[in-house]
């Protein structure tokens, strides 16, 4: 489990690279969205566009700054940021937190502003002003293969506001932007207490914080462009604020996992690079093959463990596309002294008769015992079936993750979208984030689903067993007209949705 300062833990290895189409000419903060309940079944550097004041169903509470992660408005409550690739283009949706948890009726939707928005990193306070900021990969215009570069959407007392413009982060010498593969990822790789930004492309680079308002990294810390590290399909960082729970003063260098080096979509061995006082260390730890990974503490010993999963992709083809095979296990590497990990993996398989396990993985501590659980996609036992049909939650404990007694969660998005009906295998919600949203010492497990044909994301907030909340970021048009949709989903004690 992470401390309160850790903010939101984000699922790794399955964030889609977004492609914009039919979007606004300026970076707009769009209006509030209509409520919807989800379904369950047995070119220049610097400024790139202004952010206008949003028309909110509820005003965003004004904050004074905080040390809570993913807190865009600095009111002491973590917020949820979703990068969405929808039928109308790409955008960022923000649901703000409150004393009682997420309040999706207080929200902001940020359009792409003529950019192609790609992968979004975990929000972190990159400039040290007490308000978390959103790192996002973006490419100019509508070109399909434009070079993506890192940008920052700044937070503030009321979240992203007019007059605060996203900035383009200058790339360090020796690092080149890649084609739609840039993964801006936050962590504290030198352990100085300031969030840093790691980039993934043809190689790996780290820019050290705090950042200036024009997007430039700390002048006193030399950026690292690790030309000796071949870039991968994605990179996964241990959240910067996870250091707060197991080191004096809350300062501990966090590590980085590089996935899919040169694998062309295949499941190839991953690599773990620890952090240290000088940034990313020279020593590396080989990990099991897989294109998804998650940091956690699965045995409660205070050391960081790594779970590596088969994402299901084969030769850049999605699961279920013919050449894909069903993932069958998750490999867990437990932490050792000195910030390393054990080279001997422990295989975590799904309960007997339930098929395989893999896909997107996420650490979460829903019972507050200090030993993280692991949420992963589960696959049917049917031979040849490569579509996930559930989320499995494996308990942690003193002996580590336990394969027996895994809990099953199954949440499906609405069947009909954009005039067509999707089969159940194409609309399963995946692990999205983990966070103690209401401050009770136990983390909630958030599931989400969004697709190119949808008007927004469907989000479920669970206690690892049952739903506490469910809402949708749909539905806003460019004319700021919202439409309410009600799905066939029973909830008695929660009013869900963007009102």
Tab-separated table of C-alpha atoms in Angstrom:
chain	number	residue	atom	x	y	z
A	1	UNK	CA	0.000	0.000	0.000
A	2	UNK	CA	1.184	3.531	-0.698
A	3	UNK	CA	1.073	6.448	1.660
A	4	UNK	CA	-1.383	9.275	1.227
A	5	UNK	CA	1.279	11.306	-0.550
A	6	UNK	CA	1.517	8.689	-3.271
A	7	UNK	CA	-1.645	9.851	-5.012
A	8	UNK	CA	-3.119	7.689	-7.705
A	9	UNK	CA	-1.492	4.451	-8.807
A	10	UNK	CA	-1.986	3.916	-12.495
A	11	UNK	CA	-2.206	0.588	-14.339
A	12	UNK	CA	0.742	-0.037	-16.620
A	13	UNK	CA	1.392	-1.609	-19.968
A	14	UNK	CA	-1.978	-0.980	-21.577
A	15	UNK	CA	-2.258	2.765	-22.101
A	16	UNK	CA	-3.328	3.320	-25.688
A	17	UNK	CA	-1.546	5.769	-27.953
A	18	UNK	CA	-4.254	8.134	-29.090
A	19	UNK	CA	-4.807	9.512	-32.575
A	20	UNK	CA	-6.777	12.717	-32.998
A	21	UNK	CA	-9.448	13.346	-35.623
A	22	UNK	CA	-12.117	15.992	-35.976
A	23	UNK	CA	-10.951	18.031	-33.003
A	24	UNK	CA	-11.169	21.686	-31.995
A	25	UNK	CA	-8.634	24.185	-33.250
A	26	UNK	CA	-7.724	25.405	-29.757
A	27	UNK	CA	-7.081	23.538	-26.542
A	28	UNK	CA	-10.503	23.860	-24.952
A	29	UNK	CA	-11.827	22.921	-21.565
A	30	UNK	CA	-15.241	21.609	-22.528
A	31	UNK	CA	-18.433	21.698	-20.520
A	32	UNK	CA	-19.852	19.215	-18.025
A	33	UNK	CA	-21.035	15.818	-19.198
A	34	UNK	CA	-24.314	13.979	-18.764
A	35	UNK	CA	-24.452	11.133	-16.271
A	36	UNK	CA	-24.332	7.521	-17.376
A	37	UNK	CA	-24.184	4.253	-15.562
A	38	UNK	CA	-22.046	1.426	-16.843
A	39	UNK	CA	-23.080	-2.181	-17.468
A	40	UNK	CA	-22.281	-5.305	-15.541
A	41	UNK	CA	-23.058	-8.809	-16.717
A	42	UNK	CA	-23.260	-12.420	-14.639
A	43	UNK	CA	4.705	23.568	-33.704
A	44	UNK	CA	6.764	25.997	-31.888
A	45	UNK	CA	8.294	25.179	-28.522
A	46	UNK	CA	6.447	26.602	-25.531
A	47	UNK	CA	2.800	27.541	-25.853
A	48	UNK	CA	0.600	25.220	-27.887
A	49	UNK	CA	-2.859	26.612	-27.116
A	50	UNK	CA	-4.839	28.378	-24.409
A	51	UNK	CA	-6.992	26.632	-21.827
A	52	UNK	CA	-10.327	28.410	-21.432
A	53	UNK	CA	-12.400	28.425	-18.254
A	54	UNK	CA	-14.713	25.401	-18.149
A	55	UNK	CA	-18.453	25.549	-17.592
A	56	UNK	CA	-18.754	23.141	-14.675
A	57	UNK	CA	-21.838	21.497	-13.228
A	58	UNK	CA	-20.078	22.213	-9.926
A	59	UNK	CA	-17.219	24.682	-9.471
A	60	UNK	CA	-13.828	23.073	-8.969
A	61	UNK	CA	-12.903	23.611	-5.280
A	62	UNK	CA	-10.074	26.079	-4.867
A	63	UNK	CA	-7.021	24.515	-3.257
A	64	UNK	CA	-4.035	26.033	-1.489
A	65	UNK	CA	-1.585	23.375	-2.641
A	66	UNK	CA	-0.831	19.971	-1.165
A	67	UNK	CA	1.684	17.136	-1.221
A	68	UNK	CA	-0.951	14.610	-2.344
A	69	UNK	CA	-0.184	12.988	-5.681
A	70	UNK	CA	-2.564	13.461	-8.629
A	71	UNK	CA	-4.102	16.520	-6.941
A	72	UNK	CA	-4.544	18.974	-9.802
A	73	UNK	CA	-6.298	21.666	-7.760
A	74	UNK	CA	-4.270	21.273	-4.564
A	75	UNK	CA	-7.202	20.728	-2.202
A	76	UNK	CA	-5.685	17.645	-0.554
A	77	UNK	CA	-7.776	15.102	-2.448
A	78	UNK	CA	-6.480	13.010	-5.379
A	79	UNK	CA	-8.117	13.438	-8.756
A	80	UNK	CA	-8.541	10.975	-11.625
A	81	UNK	CA	-7.058	11.776	-15.038
A	82	UNK	CA	-8.112	9.677	-18.022
A	83	UNK	CA	-6.519	9.863	-21.451
A	84	UNK	CA	-9.312	9.091	-23.909
A	85	UNK	CA	-9.245	8.130	-27.596
A	86	UNK	CA	-12.870	8.605	-28.618
A	87	UNK	CA	-14.833	8.776	-31.837
A	88	UNK	CA	-14.513	12.574	-31.902
A	89	UNK	CA	-10.790	12.594	-31.200
A	90	UNK	CA	-8.472	12.560	-28.224
A	91	UNK	CA	-8.879	14.359	-24.906
A	92	UNK	CA	-8.098	14.304	-21.199
A	93	UNK	CA	-10.939	13.898	-18.706
A	94	UNK	CA	-10.464	14.871	-15.067
A	95	UNK	CA	-12.786	13.860	-12.208
A	96	UNK	CA	-11.972	15.756	-9.011
A	97	UNK	CA	-11.686	14.234	-5.563
A	98	UNK	CA	-13.456	15.212	-2.357
A	99	UNK	CA	-13.557	14.173	1.312
A	100	UNK	CA	-15.920	11.352	0.366
A	101	UNK	CA	-13.990	10.209	-2.688
A	102	UNK	CA	-14.270	11.031	-6.377
A	103	UNK	CA	-16.957	13.556	-7.279
A	104	UNK	CA	-17.464	13.062	-11.023
A	105	UNK	CA	-19.987	15.902	-11.139
A	106	UNK	CA	-16.977	18.179	-10.606
A	107	UNK	CA	-14.896	17.648	-13.692
A	108	UNK	CA	-12.892	19.109	-16.536
A	109	UNK	CA	-12.522	17.843	-20.102
A	110	UNK	CA	-9.467	19.047	-22.000
A	111	UNK	CA	-9.496	18.846	-25.797
A	112	UNK	CA	-6.369	18.264	-27.893
A	113	UNK	CA	-6.010	21.758	-29.373
A	114	UNK	CA	-4.975	20.636	-32.837
A	115	UNK	CA	-2.580	18.072	-31.417
A	116	UNK	CA	-2.559	14.317	-31.472
A	117	UNK	CA	-2.600	13.328	-27.815
A	118	UNK	CA	-0.738	10.132	-27.044
A	119	UNK	CA	0.140	8.429	-23.788
A	120	UNK	CA	-0.513	10.221	-20.507
A	121	UNK	CA	1.784	9.791	-17.527
A	122	UNK	CA	0.761	9.835	-13.896
A	123	UNK	CA	0.042	13.359	-12.702
A	124	UNK	CA	2.733	14.765	-10.396
A	125	UNK	CA	3.818	18.154	-9.100
A	126	UNK	CA	6.506	18.768	-11.691
A	127	UNK	CA	7.185	22.434	-10.833
A	128	UNK	CA	6.924	22.163	-7.042
A	129	UNK	CA	4.056	24.632	-6.576
A	130	UNK	CA	1.767	22.218	-4.700
A	131	UNK	CA	-0.475	21.383	-7.669
A	132	UNK	CA	-0.088	18.195	-9.707
A	133	UNK	CA	0.523	18.530	-13.433
A	134	UNK	CA	-0.293	16.216	-16.332
A	135	UNK	CA	2.512	14.967	-18.610
A	136	UNK	CA	1.257	13.900	-22.017
A	137	UNK	CA	2.815	12.961	-25.356
A	138	UNK	CA	1.521	15.080	-28.225
A	139	UNK	CA	2.273	15.563	-31.899
A	140	UNK	CA	1.335	18.596	-33.988
A	141	UNK	CA	-1.492	18.608	-36.519
A	142	UNK	CA	-3.346	15.620	-37.881
A	143	UNK	CA	-0.450	13.747	-39.508
A	144	UNK	CA	-0.663	10.044	-38.715
A	145	UNK	CA	3.087	9.597	-38.169
A	146	UNK	CA	4.075	12.934	-36.646
A	147	UNK	CA	6.880	12.886	-34.092
A	148	UNK	CA	5.454	12.998	-30.580
A	149	UNK	CA	7.097	15.181	-27.940
A	150	UNK	CA	6.378	15.573	-24.213
A	151	UNK	CA	4.049	18.345	-23.043
A	152	UNK	CA	2.846	19.435	-19.604
A	153	UNK	CA	-0.668	20.589	-18.707
A	154	UNK	CA	-0.181	22.640	-15.556
A	155	UNK	CA	-2.384	22.257	-12.518
A	156	UNK	CA	-3.438	25.175	-10.346
A	157	UNK	CA	-5.738	26.305	-7.498
A	158	UNK	CA	-8.779	25.370	-9.623
A	159	UNK	CA	-7.152	22.820	-11.873
A	160	UNK	CA	-6.210	23.636	-15.491
A	161	UNK	CA	-7.375	27.200	-16.138
A	162	UNK	CA	-7.500	29.863	-18.819
A	163	UNK	CA	-4.225	31.705	-19.158
A	164	UNK	CA	-2.302	28.574	-18.203
A	165	UNK	CA	-1.005	27.001	-21.369
A	166	UNK	CA	0.455	23.545	-21.859
A	167	UNK	CA	4.115	23.688	-22.666
A	168	UNK	CA	6.341	21.608	-24.860
A	169	UNK	CA	9.206	20.040	-22.930
A	170	UNK	CA	12.567	20.378	-24.709
A	171	UNK	CA	14.202	17.041	-25.464
A	172	UNK	CA	17.646	16.368	-24.029
A	173	UNK	CA	20.661	16.067	-26.290
A	174	UNK	CA	21.082	12.505	-27.505
A	175	UNK	CA	17.380	11.669	-27.341
A	176	UNK	CA	15.111	11.641	-30.384
A	177	UNK	CA	11.338	11.603	-30.406
A	178	UNK	CA	9.694	8.457	-31.741
A	179	UNK	CA	6.657	7.899	-33.901
A	180	UNK	CA	3.609	7.691	-31.589
A	181	UNK	CA	5.577	5.661	-29.043
A	182	UNK	CA	6.706	8.326	-26.571
A	183	UNK	CA	5.763	7.444	-23.007
A	184	UNK	CA	6.192	10.376	-20.574
A	185	UNK	CA	6.401	8.749	-17.139
A	186	UNK	CA	6.850	10.391	-13.745
A	187	UNK	CA	9.035	9.108	-10.920
A	188	UNK	CA	11.765	10.309	-8.555
A	189	UNK	CA	14.766	8.654	-10.127
A	190	UNK	CA	17.435	10.474	-8.093
A	191	UNK	CA	15.548	10.451	-4.780
A	192	UNK	CA	15.694	14.207	-4.140
A	193	UNK	CA	11.966	14.494	-3.447
A	194	UNK	CA	11.151	16.264	-6.745
A	195	UNK	CA	9.213	14.335	-9.422
A	196	UNK	CA	11.164	13.697	-12.617
A	197	UNK	CA	10.067	12.831	-16.144
A	198	UNK	CA	11.258	9.704	-17.987
A	199	UNK	CA	10.811	9.455	-21.751
A	200	UNK	CA	10.728	6.421	-23.997
A	201	UNK	CA	11.573	6.440	-27.674
A	202	UNK	CA	14.458	4.956	-29.629
A	203	UNK	CA	16.257	5.105	-26.286
A	204	UNK	CA	15.432	6.209	-22.730
A	205	UNK	CA	15.935	9.650	-21.212
A	206	UNK	CA	15.277	11.240	-17.825
A	207	UNK	CA	14.641	14.943	-17.184
A	208	UNK	CA	15.032	15.943	-13.548
A	209	UNK	CA	12.663	18.191	-11.648
A	210	UNK	CA	11.595	20.642	-10.522
A	211	UNK	CA	10.613	22.016	-13.940
A	212	UNK	CA	10.295	25.691	-14.837
A	213	UNK	CA	7.034	27.046	-16.210
A	214	UNK	CA	8.473	26.991	-19.715
A	215	UNK	CA	8.939	23.208	-19.430
A	216	UNK	CA	12.672	23.159	-18.802
A	217	UNK	CA	14.079	20.682	-16.266
A	218	UNK	CA	16.204	21.576	-13.248
A	219	UNK	CA	19.307	23.405	-14.438
A	220	UNK	CA	21.389	21.904	-11.624
A	221	UNK	CA	20.661	18.303	-12.667
A	222	UNK	CA	22.045	17.138	-16.002
A	223	UNK	CA	19.418	15.241	-18.050
A	224	UNK	CA	20.212	11.607	-18.771
A	225	UNK	CA	19.871	10.373	-22.336
A	226	UNK	CA	20.744	6.700	-21.960
A	227	UNK	CA	21.853	5.775	-25.442
A	228	UNK	CA	22.965	2.433	-24.008
A	229	UNK	CA	19.334	1.562	-23.252
A	230	UNK	CA	17.280	0.643	-26.267
A	231	UNK	CA	13.756	2.000	-25.997
A	232	UNK	CA	10.882	-0.393	-25.613
A	233	UNK	CA	7.183	-0.657	-26.263
A	234	UNK	CA	6.634	1.319	-23.053
A	235	UNK	CA	8.221	2.219	-19.752
A	236	UNK	CA	6.766	1.800	-16.265
A	237	UNK	CA	7.982	3.814	-13.274
A	238	UNK	CA	7.526	3.245	-9.590
A	239	UNK	CA	5.461	6.324	-8.589
A	240	UNK	CA	7.674	9.056	-7.152
A	241	UNK	CA	5.739	9.438	-3.910
A	242	UNK	CA	5.814	5.709	-3.151
A	243	UNK	CA	9.163	6.528	-1.560
A	244	UNK	CA	7.377	8.300	1.283
A	245	UNK	CA	6.296	5.139	3.071
A	246	UNK	CA	9.597	3.302	3.437
A	247	UNK	CA	12.452	5.795	3.652
A	248	UNK	CA	13.500	8.573	6.046
A	249	UNK	CA	12.102	11.920	4.969
A	250	UNK	CA	10.105	10.334	2.178
A	251	UNK	CA	13.043	10.419	-0.214
A	252	UNK	CA	13.940	7.228	-2.038
A	253	UNK	CA	15.013	6.912	-5.637
A	254	UNK	CA	12.455	5.044	-7.711
A	255	UNK	CA	13.208	2.620	-10.507
A	256	UNK	CA	12.115	2.116	-14.098
A	257	UNK	CA	11.015	-0.944	-16.079
A	258	UNK	CA	11.644	-0.969	-19.838
A	259	UNK	CA	9.243	-3.260	-21.688
A	260	UNK	CA	9.329	-4.811	-25.142
A	261	UNK	CA	12.804	-3.833	-26.303
A	262	UNK	CA	12.889	-4.434	-30.026
A	263	UNK	CA	10.143	-7.014	-29.747
A	264	UNK	CA	7.889	-5.607	-32.491
A	265	UNK	CA	4.888	-6.384	-30.314
A	266	UNK	CA	6.157	-9.775	-29.170
A	267	UNK	CA	6.496	-10.632	-25.483
A	268	UNK	CA	10.224	-10.208	-24.916
A	269	UNK	CA	12.241	-10.026	-21.677
A	270	UNK	CA	11.814	-6.769	-19.748
A	271	UNK	CA	14.535	-4.883	-17.881
A	272	UNK	CA	14.521	-3.176	-14.484
A	273	UNK	CA	16.830	-0.186	-13.916
A	274	UNK	CA	17.022	1.007	-10.285
A	275	UNK	CA	17.288	4.671	-9.376
A	276	UNK	CA	19.939	6.224	-7.166
A	277	UNK	CA	21.402	9.556	-6.011
A	278	UNK	CA	22.826	10.108	-9.482
A	279	UNK	CA	19.658	9.093	-11.294
A	280	UNK	CA	19.172	5.827	-13.172
A	281	UNK	CA	21.949	3.438	-12.172
A	282	UNK	CA	24.253	1.571	-14.506
A	283	UNK	CA	23.237	-1.853	-13.182
A	284	UNK	CA	20.259	-3.581	-14.761
A	285	UNK	CA	18.119	-6.542	-13.716
A	286	UNK	CA	16.683	-8.868	-16.364
A	287	UNK	CA	12.999	-9.629	-15.911
A	288	UNK	CA	10.613	-12.131	-17.432
A	289	UNK	CA	9.068	-11.617	-20.848
A	290	UNK	CA	6.021	-9.390	-21.019
A	291	UNK	CA	4.681	-6.057	-22.260
A	292	UNK	CA	2.903	-5.033	-19.047
A	293	UNK	CA	4.271	-4.480	-15.548
A	294	UNK	CA	3.384	-3.071	-12.130
A	295	UNK	CA	5.372	-2.075	-9.048
A	296	UNK	CA	4.041	-3.075	-5.621
A	297	UNK	CA	4.921	-4.543	-2.251
A	298	UNK	CA	3.214	-7.903	-2.436
A	299	UNK	CA	4.758	-9.439	0.711
A	300	UNK	CA	4.714	-6.345	2.911
A	301	UNK	CA	8.468	-6.260	3.582
A	302	UNK	CA	8.900	-2.632	2.510
A	303	UNK	CA	10.830	-3.515	-0.645
A	304	UNK	CA	9.496	-2.853	-4.099
A	305	UNK	CA	8.439	-5.903	-6.099
A	306	UNK	CA	7.675	-6.088	-9.816
A	307	UNK	CA	4.955	-8.079	-11.573
A	308	UNK	CA	5.475	-8.662	-15.313
A	309	UNK	CA	2.606	-9.833	-17.482
A	310	UNK	CA	2.068	-11.074	-21.010
A	311	UNK	CA	-0.112	-8.361	-22.587
A	312	UNK	CA	-1.408	-10.774	-25.233
A	313	UNK	CA	0.014	-8.900	-28.220
A	314	UNK	CA	1.944	-10.765	-30.899
A	315	UNK	CA	3.942	-9.013	-33.610
A	316	UNK	CA	2.035	-5.744	-33.060
A	317	UNK	CA	-1.322	-7.514	-33.341
A	318	UNK	CA	-3.953	-7.094	-30.685
A	319	UNK	CA	-5.173	-10.001	-28.554
A	320	UNK	CA	-7.675	-12.096	-30.467
A	321	UNK	CA	-6.393	-11.028	-33.900
A	322	UNK	CA	-5.279	-14.430	-35.079
A	323	UNK	CA	-1.628	-14.725	-34.137
A	324	UNK	CA	-2.195	-13.839	-30.476
A	325	UNK	CA	-2.008	-16.496	-27.812
A	326	UNK	CA	-3.765	-16.444	-24.475
A	327	UNK	CA	-1.552	-15.221	-21.595
A	328	UNK	CA	-1.217	-17.978	-19.012
A	329	UNK	CA	0.691	-16.519	-16.047
A	330	UNK	CA	2.171	-13.433	-14.378
A	331	UNK	CA	5.822	-13.468	-13.308
A	332	UNK	CA	6.617	-11.806	-9.966
A	333	UNK	CA	10.137	-10.637	-9.050
A	334	UNK	CA	10.456	-9.814	-5.354
A	335	UNK	CA	12.622	-6.969	-4.090
A	336	UNK	CA	16.069	-7.457	-2.533
A	337	UNK	CA	18.441	-5.339	-0.469
A	338	UNK	CA	19.919	-2.365	-2.275
A	339	UNK	CA	16.913	-1.711	-4.502
A	340	UNK	CA	17.322	-4.734	-6.761
A	341	UNK	CA	14.994	-7.635	-7.489
A	342	UNK	CA	15.349	-11.407	-7.353
A	343	UNK	CA	16.216	-12.873	-10.714
A	344	UNK	CA	14.211	-15.990	-9.891
A	345	UNK	CA	10.629	-15.326	-10.859
A	346	UNK	CA	7.614	-16.780	-9.132
A	347	UNK	CA	4.805	-17.675	-11.517
A	348	UNK	CA	1.315	-16.590	-10.592
A	349	UNK	CA	-1.312	-18.631	-12.394
A	350	UNK	CA	-5.064	-18.280	-12.391
A	351	UNK	CA	-7.234	-20.557	-10.230
A	352	UNK	CA	-7.832	-24.026	-11.624
A	353	UNK	CA	-10.395	-24.127	-14.393
A	354	UNK	CA	-10.499	-20.373	-14.992
A	355	UNK	CA	-8.039	-20.073	-17.876
A	356	UNK	CA	-5.032	-17.755	-18.155
A	357	UNK	CA	-3.998	-14.522	-16.465
A	358	UNK	CA	-2.040	-11.527	-17.739
A	359	UNK	CA	-2.863	-8.412	-19.702
A	360	UNK	CA	-2.999	-5.176	-17.754
A	361	UNK	CA	-1.743	-5.441	-14.164
A	362	UNK	CA	-2.045	-3.125	-11.162
A	363	UNK	CA	-1.019	-3.276	-7.497
A	364	UNK	CA	-3.672	-2.303	-4.923
A	365	UNK	CA	-4.114	-2.700	-1.154
A	366	UNK	CA	-7.864	-2.897	-0.591
A	367	UNK	CA	-7.635	-4.245	2.982
A	368	UNK	CA	-4.960	-1.864	4.244
A	369	UNK	CA	-2.672	-4.596	5.608
A	370	UNK	CA	0.471	-3.246	3.905
A	371	UNK	CA	0.782	-6.171	1.485
A	372	UNK	CA	-0.470	-5.265	-1.960
A	373	UNK	CA	-2.863	-7.365	-3.977
A	374	UNK	CA	-2.497	-7.689	-7.738
A	375	UNK	CA	-5.287	-7.044	-10.223
A	376	UNK	CA	-4.857	-8.626	-13.659
A	377	UNK	CA	-6.976	-9.645	-16.611
A	378	UNK	CA	-8.295	-13.197	-16.555
A	379	UNK	CA	-8.924	-15.330	-19.611
A	380	UNK	CA	-11.448	-18.131	-20.230
A	381	UNK	CA	-10.411	-21.768	-20.078
A	382	UNK	CA	-11.816	-22.352	-23.566
A	383	UNK	CA	-9.065	-23.434	-25.937
A	384	UNK	CA	-8.296	-20.829	-28.570
A	385	UNK	CA	-10.135	-18.010	-26.749
A	386	UNK	CA	-7.775	-15.033	-26.430
A	387	UNK	CA	-10.181	-12.320	-25.218
A	388	UNK	CA	-10.088	-11.545	-21.494
A	389	UNK	CA	-13.453	-12.081	-19.795
A	390	UNK	CA	-12.802	-10.916	-16.196
A	391	UNK	CA	-10.482	-9.145	-13.785
A	392	UNK	CA	-8.779	-11.346	-11.180
A	393	UNK	CA	-7.574	-9.925	-7.851
A	394	UNK	CA	-4.872	-11.979	-6.101
A	395	UNK	CA	-4.287	-11.458	-2.368
A	396	UNK	CA	-0.870	-10.519	-1.025
A	397	UNK	CA	0.630	-11.559	2.299
A	398	UNK	CA	3.832	-12.387	4.134
A	399	UNK	CA	4.581	-15.149	1.623
A	400	UNK	CA	3.743	-12.939	-1.362
A	401	UNK	CA	0.910	-13.203	-3.843
A	402	UNK	CA	-1.355	-16.221	-3.421
A	403	UNK	CA	-2.833	-17.902	-6.507
A	404	UNK	CA	-5.581	-19.577	-4.485
A	405	UNK	CA	-8.848	-17.794	-3.828
A	406	UNK	CA	-8.462	-15.014	-6.389
A	407	UNK	CA	-11.521	-12.771	-6.535
A	408	UNK	CA	-13.299	-12.181	-9.832
A	409	UNK	CA	-14.612	-8.815	-11.020
A	410	UNK	CA	-16.480	-8.412	-14.284
A	411	UNK	CA	-17.661	-5.037	-15.488
A	412	UNK	CA	-18.751	-4.442	-19.074
A	413	UNK	CA	-19.331	-1.207	-20.921
A	414	UNK	CA	-22.662	-0.669	-22.709
A	415	UNK	CA	-23.228	-3.085	-25.571
A	416	UNK	CA	-24.376	-0.525	-28.116
A	417	UNK	CA	-22.184	2.321	-29.296
A	418	UNK	CA	-21.889	4.345	-32.479
A	419	UNK	CA	-24.761	2.431	-34.039
A	420	UNK	CA	-23.315	-1.025	-33.543
A	421	UNK	CA	-23.315	-3.651	-30.843
A	422	UNK	CA	-20.082	-4.932	-29.370
A	423	UNK	CA	-19.646	-8.486	-28.075
A	424	UNK	CA	-18.835	-8.870	-24.392
A	425	UNK	CA	-15.211	-9.784	-25.128
A	426	UNK	CA	-14.582	-6.352	-26.628
A	427	UNK	CA	-15.930	-4.193	-23.788
A	428	UNK	CA	-14.431	-5.566	-20.586
A	429	UNK	CA	-13.260	-2.961	-18.074
A	430	UNK	CA	-9.567	-3.165	-17.127
A	431	UNK	CA	-7.665	-2.102	-14.005
A	432	UNK	CA	-7.149	1.663	-14.239
A	433	UNK	CA	-5.876	2.988	-10.898
A	434	UNK	CA	-5.585	2.350	-7.162
A	435	UNK	CA	-6.044	4.960	-4.482
A	436	UNK	CA	-7.368	5.507	-0.967
A	437	UNK	CA	-9.977	7.982	-2.180
A	438	UNK	CA	-11.824	8.480	1.107
A	439	UNK	CA	-8.873	8.352	3.515
A	440	UNK	CA	-9.936	5.203	5.386
A	441	UNK	CA	-6.556	3.483	5.006
A	442	UNK	CA	-7.790	1.087	2.315
A	443	UNK	CA	-7.299	1.630	-1.384
A	444	UNK	CA	-10.082	1.476	-3.924
A	445	UNK	CA	-9.572	-0.400	-7.191
A	446	UNK	CA	-10.743	1.590	-10.215
A	447	UNK	CA	-11.733	-0.141	-13.447
A	448	UNK	CA	-12.359	1.617	-16.744
A	449	UNK	CA	-13.239	1.105	-20.373
A	450	UNK	CA	-13.168	3.416	-23.380
A	451	UNK	CA	-13.034	2.765	-27.098
A	452	UNK	CA	-12.830	4.744	-30.347
A	453	UNK	CA	-16.586	4.390	-30.876
A	454	UNK	CA	-17.518	5.717	-27.436
A	455	UNK	CA	-18.441	9.200	-26.251
A	456	UNK	CA	-16.411	8.792	-23.067
A	457	UNK	CA	-14.981	6.362	-20.546
A	458	UNK	CA	-16.954	4.156	-18.181
A	459	UNK	CA	-15.419	4.049	-14.692
A	460	UNK	CA	-16.147	1.768	-11.755
A	461	UNK	CA	-14.805	2.482	-8.240
A	462	UNK	CA	-14.705	-0.773	-6.269
A	463	UNK	CA	-13.496	-1.947	-2.872
A	464	UNK	CA	-11.966	-4.961	-4.591
A	465	UNK	CA	-15.247	-6.827	-4.255
A	466	UNK	CA	-18.261	-4.602	-4.870
A	467	UNK	CA	-18.941	-1.260	-6.509
A	468	UNK	CA	-18.908	1.926	-4.505
A	469	UNK	CA	-19.431	4.182	-7.495
A	470	UNK	CA	-19.877	4.013	-11.259
A	471	UNK	CA	-19.930	6.853	-13.759
A	472	UNK	CA	-19.208	7.808	-17.343
A	473	UNK	CA	-17.343	10.771	-18.808
A	474	UNK	CA	-19.831	10.845	-21.699
A	475	UNK	CA	-21.384	12.905	-23.183
A	476	UNK	CA	-20.168	16.330	-24.342
A	477	UNK	CA	-20.233	17.803	-27.821
A	478	UNK	CA	-18.079	20.614	-29.093
A	479	UNK	CA	-21.157	22.845	-28.729
A	480	UNK	CA	-21.117	22.097	-24.976
A	481	UNK	CA	-24.456	20.340	-25.137
A	482	UNK	CA	-24.700	17.327	-22.865
A	483	UNK	CA	-26.984	14.343	-23.117
A	484	UNK	CA	-27.866	11.953	-20.318
A	485	UNK	CA	-27.693	8.235	-20.977
A	486	UNK	CA	-28.883	5.530	-18.604
A	487	UNK	CA	-27.530	2.018	-19.006
A	488	UNK	CA	-28.971	-1.210	-17.685
A	489	UNK	CA	-26.993	-1.243	-14.462
A	490	UNK	CA	-28.458	-1.421	-10.973
A	491	UNK	CA	-27.124	0.853	-8.246
A	492	UNK	CA	-29.122	1.736	-5.150
A	493	UNK	CA	-26.977	4.026	-3.048
A	494	UNK	CA	-24.807	5.929	-5.529
A	495	UNK	CA	-25.834	8.572	-8.014
A	496	UNK	CA	-23.330	8.167	-10.796
A	497	UNK	CA	-22.253	10.276	-13.664
A	498	UNK	CA	-21.379	13.750	-14.854
A	499	UNK	CA	-24.528	15.770	-14.195
